[in-house]
Amino acid sequence: MEISNQEFALLKDKAQQALTKAYAPYSKFRVGAAILTDAGNIFTGCNIENSSYGLTICAERAAVACAIAHEGGDKMKLRAIVIVTDPERPCSPCGACRQVLSEFGWEAMVFFQGKDRKITKLTVAELLPEAFEFTI
Ligand code: THU
């Protein structure tokens, strides 16, 4: 479902605040994410790097973890997520984050700076068609 301009502005503001908390001494690329859940709550996350680079956590997954810690994994549903960076650069969610987002909001709207430097808005389904789903 679409979100209003007002909701977008609030999410962007919260993502900007989260970005200031990033731990990114290696890449110097700060990322902030703000999630709006179906329940109407906003949760944020920032990237957390590690000297063992592969252990880095992206802002999007940190925000999902925060939302689940508050609303519960069986209840939390994503409505929208806004991603911002410092320096301001194109930053679409990485493949791992797309898969994680798909678990909690197939129809959720994802806002990020696209390669054309404009705000890009796509659903999770558009970002990751044929996402893996575990079925027995
Ligand atoms: N990063 C994110 O937080 N989200 C993304 O979608 C892409 C990359 C972070 C991980 C790392 O700390 C830095 O950006 C550079 O890759």
CSV table of C-alpha atoms and ligand atoms in Angstrom, one decimal:
chain,number,residue,atom,x,y,z
A,1,MET,CA,0.0,0.0,0.0
A,2,GLU,CA,1.2,3.5,-0.8
A,3,ILE,CA,2.3,5.8,2.0
A,4,SER,CA,1.5,9.6,2.2
A,5,ASN,CA,4.1,12.3,1.5
A,6,GLN,CA,3.9,13.1,5.2
A,7,GLU,CA,4.7,9.5,6.2
A,8,PHE,CA,7.6,9.5,3.7
A,9,ALA,CA,9.0,12.8,5.2
A,10,LEU,CA,8.8,11.4,8.7
A,11,LEU,CA,10.5,8.1,7.7
A,12,LYS,CA,13.2,10.0,5.9
A,13,ASP,CA,13.9,12.1,8.9
A,14,LYS,CA,14.1,9.1,11.2
A,15,ALA,CA,16.4,7.3,8.8
A,16,GLN,CA,18.7,10.4,8.7
A,17,GLN,CA,18.8,10.4,12.6
A,18,ALA,CA,19.6,6.6,12.5
A,19,LEU,CA,22.4,7.2,10.1
A,20,THR,CA,24.2,9.4,12.6
A,21,LYS,CA,24.5,6.3,14.8
A,22,ALA,CA,26.2,4.1,12.1
A,23,TYR,CA,29.4,2.3,12.9
A,24,ALA,CA,31.3,2.5,9.6
A,25,PRO,CA,35.0,3.1,10.3
A,26,TYR,CA,36.1,1.0,7.3
A,27,SER,CA,33.9,2.1,4.4
A,28,LYS,CA,33.1,5.6,5.9
A,29,PHE,CA,29.7,5.0,4.2
A,30,ARG,CA,26.9,5.6,6.7
A,31,VAL,CA,23.5,4.1,6.0
A,32,GLY,CA,20.3,4.7,7.9
A,33,ALA,CA,16.9,2.9,7.4
A,34,ALA,CA,13.5,3.6,8.8
A,35,ILE,CA,10.7,1.1,8.7
A,36,LEU,CA,6.9,1.7,8.9
A,37,THR,CA,5.0,-1.3,10.1
A,38,ASP,CA,1.4,-2.3,9.4
A,39,ALA,CA,0.8,-1.5,13.0
A,40,GLY,CA,1.8,2.1,12.4
A,41,ASN,CA,5.1,2.1,14.3
A,42,ILE,CA,8.5,3.3,13.0
A,43,PHE,CA,11.7,1.5,13.8
A,44,THR,CA,15.2,2.4,12.6
A,45,GLY,CA,18.6,0.8,12.0
A,46,CYS,CA,22.1,1.8,10.9
A,47,ASN,CA,25.0,-0.2,9.4
A,48,ILE,CA,27.3,-1.8,11.9
A,49,GLU,CA,30.7,-2.8,10.4
A,50,ASN,CA,33.3,-5.1,11.8
A,51,SER,CA,37.0,-5.6,11.4
A,52,SER,CA,36.1,-9.0,10.0
A,53,TYR,CA,34.3,-7.2,7.1
A,54,GLY,CA,31.9,-10.1,6.3
A,55,LEU,CA,30.2,-9.7,9.6
A,56,THR,CA,28.9,-6.3,8.8
A,57,ILE,CA,25.2,-5.8,9.3
A,58,CYS,CA,23.4,-3.5,6.8
A,59,ALA,CA,21.1,-0.7,8.1
A,60,GLU,CA,18.0,-2.4,6.5
A,61,ARG,CA,18.5,-5.7,8.4
A,62,ALA,CA,19.3,-3.8,11.6
A,63,ALA,CA,16.0,-2.0,11.2
A,64,VAL,CA,14.1,-5.3,10.7
A,65,ALA,CA,15.7,-6.7,13.8
A,66,CYS,CA,14.6,-3.7,15.8
A,67,ALA,CA,11.0,-3.9,14.5
A,68,ILE,CA,10.8,-7.6,15.4
A,69,ALA,CA,12.3,-7.1,18.8
A,70,HIS,CA,9.4,-4.7,19.5
A,71,GLU,CA,6.4,-6.2,17.6
A,72,GLY,CA,7.3,-9.9,17.5
A,73,GLY,CA,8.4,-11.9,14.5
A,74,ASP,CA,5.0,-13.5,14.0
A,75,LYS,CA,3.2,-10.2,13.9
A,76,MET,CA,5.5,-7.6,12.4
A,77,LYS,CA,4.7,-6.7,8.8
A,78,LEU,CA,6.5,-4.2,6.7
A,79,ARG,CA,4.6,-1.4,5.1
A,80,ALA,CA,7.5,0.8,3.9
A,81,ILE,CA,11.2,1.3,4.4
A,82,VAL,CA,13.3,4.4,3.6
A,83,ILE,CA,17.1,4.1,3.1
A,84,VAL,CA,19.4,7.1,3.3
A,85,THR,CA,23.2,7.4,3.1
A,86,ASP,CA,26.1,9.7,4.0
A,87,PRO,CA,27.7,10.6,1.7
A,88,GLU,CA,24.5,10.8,-0.4
A,89,ARG,CA,25.0,8.1,-3.1
A,90,PRO,CA,22.8,5.6,-4.9
A,91,CYS,CA,22.1,2.8,-2.5
A,92,SER,CA,19.6,0.1,-3.4
A,93,PRO,CA,19.2,-2.6,-0.7
A,94,CYS,CA,21.8,-5.4,-1.2
A,95,GLY,CA,20.6,-8.9,-2.2
A,96,ALA,CA,20.8,-10.3,1.4
A,97,CYS,CA,18.6,-7.4,2.6
A,98,ARG,CA,16.1,-7.9,-0.2
A,99,GLN,CA,15.7,-11.6,0.8
A,100,VAL,CA,15.2,-10.5,4.5
A,101,LEU,CA,12.7,-7.8,3.6
A,102,SER,CA,10.7,-10.3,1.4
A,103,GLU,CA,10.1,-12.4,4.5
A,104,PHE,CA,8.2,-9.6,6.2
A,105,GLY,CA,6.6,-7.6,3.5
A,106,TRP,CA,6.3,-8.7,-0.1
A,107,GLU,CA,4.2,-5.7,-1.0
A,108,ALA,CA,6.1,-3.2,1.1
A,109,MET,CA,7.4,0.0,-0.6
A,110,VAL,CA,11.1,0.5,-0.6
A,111,PHE,CA,12.5,4.1,-1.1
A,112,PHE,CA,16.2,4.7,-1.9
A,113,GLN,CA,18.4,6.9,-4.0
A,114,GLY,CA,18.6,5.3,-7.4
A,115,LYS,CA,21.5,5.4,-9.9
A,116,ASP,CA,19.9,8.4,-11.5
A,117,ARG,CA,20.3,10.1,-8.1
A,118,LYS,CA,16.5,10.4,-7.8
A,119,ILE,CA,14.4,8.8,-5.1
A,120,THR,CA,13.4,5.4,-6.4
A,121,LYS,CA,10.3,3.7,-5.1
A,122,LEU,CA,9.8,-0.1,-5.7
A,123,THR,CA,8.0,-2.9,-4.0
A,124,VAL,CA,10.0,-5.7,-2.4
A,125,ALA,CA,8.5,-8.0,-5.0
A,126,GLU,CA,9.8,-5.8,-7.8
A,127,LEU,CA,13.3,-5.8,-6.2
A,128,LEU,CA,13.4,-9.6,-5.7
A,129,PRO,CA,11.2,-11.5,-8.0
A,130,GLU,CA,11.3,-15.2,-7.3
A,131,ALA,CA,12.6,-14.7,-3.7
A,132,PHE,CA,13.4,-17.9,-1.9
A,133,GLU,CA,10.5,-19.3,0.2
A,134,PHE,CA,10.9,-22.3,2.4
A,135,THR,CA,8.1,-24.9,1.8
A,136,ILE,CA,8.1,-28.5,2.8
B,1,THU,N1,25.2,-1.1,3.4
B,1,THU,C1,24.0,-1.1,4.0
B,1,THU,O1,23.9,-0.8,5.2
B,1,THU,N2,22.9,-1.3,3.2
B,1,THU,C2,22.9,-1.6,1.9
B,1,THU,O2,21.9,-1.8,1.3
B,1,THU,C3,24.2,-1.7,1.2
B,1,THU,C4,25.4,-1.5,2.0
B,1,THU,C5,26.4,-0.9,4.2
B,1,THU,C6,27.2,-2.1,4.5
B,1,THU,C7,28.6,-1.4,4.7
B,1,THU,O3,28.7,-1.0,6.0
B,1,THU,C8,28.6,-0.2,3.8
B,1,THU,O4,27.3,0.0,3.5
B,1,THU,C9,29.4,-0.4,2.6
B,1,THU,O5,29.1,-1.5,1.9
